[in-house]
Coordinates of N, CA and C in Angstrom, one line a residue:
X1 N -131.4 52.5 41.8 CA -131.7 52.7 43.3 C -132.3 54.0 43.6
X2 N -132.9 54.1 44.8 CA -133.5 55.4 45.2 C -132.4 56.4 45.3
X3 N -132.8 57.7 45.4 CA -131.9 58.8 45.6 C -131.3 58.6 47.0
X4 N -130.0 58.7 47.1 CA -129.4 58.6 48.4 C -128.1 59.4 48.3
X5 N -127.5 59.5 49.5 CA -126.2 60.3 49.6 C -125.0 59.5 49.0
X6 N -124.0 60.2 48.7 CA -122.7 59.6 48.3 C -122.2 58.6 49.4
X7 N -122.4 59.1 50.6 CA -121.9 58.2 51.7 C -122.7 56.9 51.7
X8 N -124.0 56.9 51.4 CA -124.8 55.7 51.3 C -124.2 54.8 50.2
X9 N -123.8 55.4 49.0 CA -123.3 54.6 48.0 C -121.9 54.0 48.4
X10 N -121.1 54.8 49.1 CA -119.9 54.2 49.6 C -120.1 53.0 50.5
X11 N -121.1 53.1 51.3 CA -121.5 51.9 52.2 C -121.9 50.8 51.3
X12 N -122.7 51.0 50.3 CA -123.1 49.9 49.3 C -121.8 49.2 48.8
X13 N -120.9 50.1 48.4 CA -119.6 49.5 47.8 C -118.8 48.7 48.8
X14 N -118.8 49.2 50.1 CA -118.1 48.5 51.1 C -118.8 47.1 51.4
X15 N -120.1 47.2 51.4 CA -120.9 45.9 51.7 C -120.7 44.9 50.5
X16 N -120.4 45.4 49.3 CA -120.3 44.6 48.2 C -118.8 44.0 48.1
X17 N -118.0 44.5 49.0 CA -116.6 44.0 49.1 C -115.6 44.7 48.1
X18 N -116.0 45.8 47.6 CA -115.1 46.6 46.8 C -113.9 47.2 47.6
X19 N -112.8 47.4 46.9 CA -111.6 47.9 47.6 C -111.2 49.2 47.0
X20 N -110.4 49.9 47.8 CA -109.9 51.2 47.4 C -111.0 52.2 47.0
X21 N -112.0 52.3 47.8 CA -113.1 53.1 47.5 C -112.8 54.6 47.8
X22 N -113.0 55.4 46.8 CA -112.8 56.8 46.9 C -114.0 57.6 46.5
X23 N -114.3 58.7 47.1 CA -115.5 59.5 46.7 C -115.1 61.0 46.7
X24 N -115.7 61.7 45.9 CA -115.5 63.2 45.8 C -116.8 63.9 45.4
X25 N -116.9 65.1 45.8 CA -118.0 65.9 45.5 C -117.7 66.7 44.2
X26 N -118.4 66.4 43.1 CA -118.1 67.0 41.8 C -119.2 68.1 41.5
X27 N -120.0 68.4 42.4 CA -121.1 69.4 42.2 C -120.6 70.7 41.5
X28 N -119.5 71.2 42.0 CA -118.9 72.5 41.4 C -118.6 72.3 40.0
X29 N -118.1 71.1 39.6 CA -117.6 70.9 38.2 C -118.8 70.7 37.3
X30 N -119.9 70.1 37.8 CA -121.1 69.8 37.0 C -121.9 71.0 36.7
X31 N -121.8 72.0 37.6 CA -122.6 73.2 37.4 C -122.4 73.9 36.1
X32 N -121.3 73.8 35.6 CA -121.0 74.5 34.3 C -121.7 73.7 33.1
X33 N -122.0 72.5 33.3 CA -122.5 71.6 32.3 C -124.0 71.9 32.1
X34 N -124.8 72.2 33.1 CA -126.2 72.4 33.0 C -126.7 73.4 31.9
X35 N -126.2 74.6 31.9 CA -126.6 75.6 30.9 C -126.4 75.1 29.5
X36 N -125.3 74.4 29.3 CA -125.0 73.9 27.9 C -126.0 72.8 27.5
X37 N -126.3 72.0 28.4 CA -127.3 70.9 28.1 C -128.7 71.6 27.7
X38 N -129.1 72.6 28.4 CA -130.3 73.2 28.1 C -130.2 73.9 26.7
X39 N -129.1 74.6 26.5 CA -129.0 75.3 25.2 C -129.0 74.3 24.0
X40 N -128.3 73.2 24.2 CA -128.3 72.1 23.2 C -129.7 71.5 23.0
X41 N -130.4 71.3 24.0 CA -131.7 70.7 23.9 C -132.7 71.6 23.2
X42 N -132.5 72.9 23.3 CA -133.5 73.8 22.8 C -133.2 74.2 21.3
X43 N -132.2 73.6 20.7 CA -132.0 73.8 19.3 C -132.9 72.9 18.5
X44 N -133.1 73.3 17.2 CA -133.9 72.4 16.3 C -133.4 71.0 16.3
X45 N -132.1 70.8 16.1 CA -131.5 69.5 16.1 C -131.8 68.8 17.4
X46 N -131.6 69.5 18.5 CA -131.9 68.9 19.8 C -133.3 68.4 20.0
X47 N -134.2 69.3 19.6 CA -135.7 69.0 19.8 C -136.1 67.8 18.9
X48 N -135.6 67.8 17.7 CA -135.9 66.7 16.7 C -135.3 65.4 17.3
X49 N -134.1 65.5 17.8 CA -133.5 64.3 18.4 C -134.2 63.7 19.5
X50 N -134.7 64.6 20.4 CA -135.5 64.1 21.6 C -136.8 63.5 21.1
X51 N -137.5 64.1 20.2 CA -138.8 63.5 19.7 C -138.5 62.1 19.0
X52 N -137.5 62.0 18.3 CA -137.1 60.8 17.6 C -136.7 59.7 18.6
X53 N -136.2 60.1 19.7 CA -135.7 59.1 20.7 C -136.8 58.5 21.5
X54 N -137.9 59.2 21.5 CA -139.1 58.5 22.2 C -139.4 59.1 23.5
X55 N -140.5 58.5 24.1 CA -141.1 59.0 25.3 C -140.1 59.0 26.5
X56 N -139.3 58.0 26.7 CA -138.4 58.0 27.8 C -137.4 59.2 27.8
X57 N -136.9 59.5 26.6 CA -136.0 60.6 26.5 C -136.7 61.9 26.7
X58 N -137.9 62.0 26.3 CA -138.7 63.3 26.5 C -138.9 63.5 28.0
X59 N -139.3 62.4 28.7 CA -139.4 62.5 30.2 C -138.1 62.9 30.8
X60 N -137.0 62.3 30.4 CA -135.7 62.7 30.9 C -135.4 64.2 30.7
X61 N -135.8 64.7 29.5 CA -135.5 66.1 29.2 C -136.3 67.0 30.1
X62 N -137.6 66.6 30.3 CA -138.4 67.4 31.2 C -137.9 67.4 32.6
X63 N -137.4 66.2 33.1 CA -136.8 66.1 34.4 C -135.6 67.0 34.6
X64 N -134.9 67.3 33.5 CA -133.7 68.1 33.6 C -134.0 69.5 34.2
X65 N -135.2 70.0 33.9 CA -135.6 71.3 34.4 C -135.7 71.2 36.0
X66 N -136.3 70.1 36.4 CA -136.4 69.9 37.9 C -135.0 69.7 38.5
X67 N -134.2 69.0 37.8 CA -132.8 68.8 38.3 C -132.1 70.2 38.4
X68 N -132.2 71.0 37.4 CA -131.6 72.3 37.5 C -132.1 73.1 38.6
X69 N -133.4 73.0 38.8 CA -134.0 73.8 39.9 C -133.5 73.3 41.3
X70 N -133.4 72.0 41.4 CA -132.9 71.4 42.7 C -131.4 71.7 42.9
X71 N -130.7 71.7 41.8 CA -129.3 72.1 41.8 C -129.1 73.5 42.2
X72 N -129.9 74.4 41.7 CA -129.7 75.8 42.0 C -130.1 76.1 43.5
X73 N -130.9 75.3 44.1 CA -131.3 75.4 45.5 C -130.4 74.6 46.4
X74 N -129.3 74.1 45.8 CA -128.3 73.3 46.6 C -129.0 72.0 47.2
X75 N -130.0 71.5 46.6 CA -130.6 70.3 47.0 C -130.1 69.0 46.4
X76 N -129.4 69.2 45.3 CA -128.8 68.0 44.6 C -127.3 68.2 44.6
X77 N -126.6 67.1 44.9 CA -125.1 67.1 44.9 C -124.7 66.0 43.9
X78 N -123.6 66.2 43.2 CA -123.1 65.2 42.3 C -121.8 64.6 42.8
X79 N -121.8 63.3 43.1 CA -120.7 62.6 43.6 C -120.1 61.7 42.6
X80 N -118.8 61.5 42.8 CA -118.0 60.6 42.0 C -117.5 59.5 42.9
X81 N -117.6 58.3 42.6 CA -117.1 57.2 43.4 C -116.3 56.2 42.5
X82 N -115.1 55.9 43.0 CA -114.3 54.8 42.3 C -114.0 53.7 43.2
X83 N -113.8 52.5 42.7 CA -113.5 51.4 43.5 C -113.0 50.3 42.6
X84 N -112.4 49.3 43.2 CA -111.8 48.1 42.5 C -112.5 46.9 43.0
X85 N -112.7 45.9 42.1 CA -113.2 44.6 42.5 C -112.0 43.9 43.1
X86 N -112.2 43.0 44.1 CA -111.1 42.2 44.6 C -110.6 41.3 43.5
X87 N -109.3 41.0 43.5 CA -108.8 40.1 42.5 C -109.2 38.7 42.8
X88 N -109.4 37.9 41.8 CA -109.7 36.5 42.0 C -108.5 35.7 41.8
X89 N -108.1 35.0 42.8 CA -106.9 34.2 42.7 C -107.2 32.7 42.4

């Protein structure tokens, strides 16, 4: 899906009939993760792994730098959503 807010995803869940929908902002927790991802990707093992993985992985790795930039400018938020499917009787 397109980029959208956590509240949009909650609405999608509601419209799909999911139950017990909960959401939380995990941005603060994810922030510690970004520097480690970059450090890992810039190792010889990380670079070789990305090249072996192919074009899609390389595109994703390059997008990480844009994600970090957006994150540092508070333009990107990371949400967690949980829900249950209704039971089938």
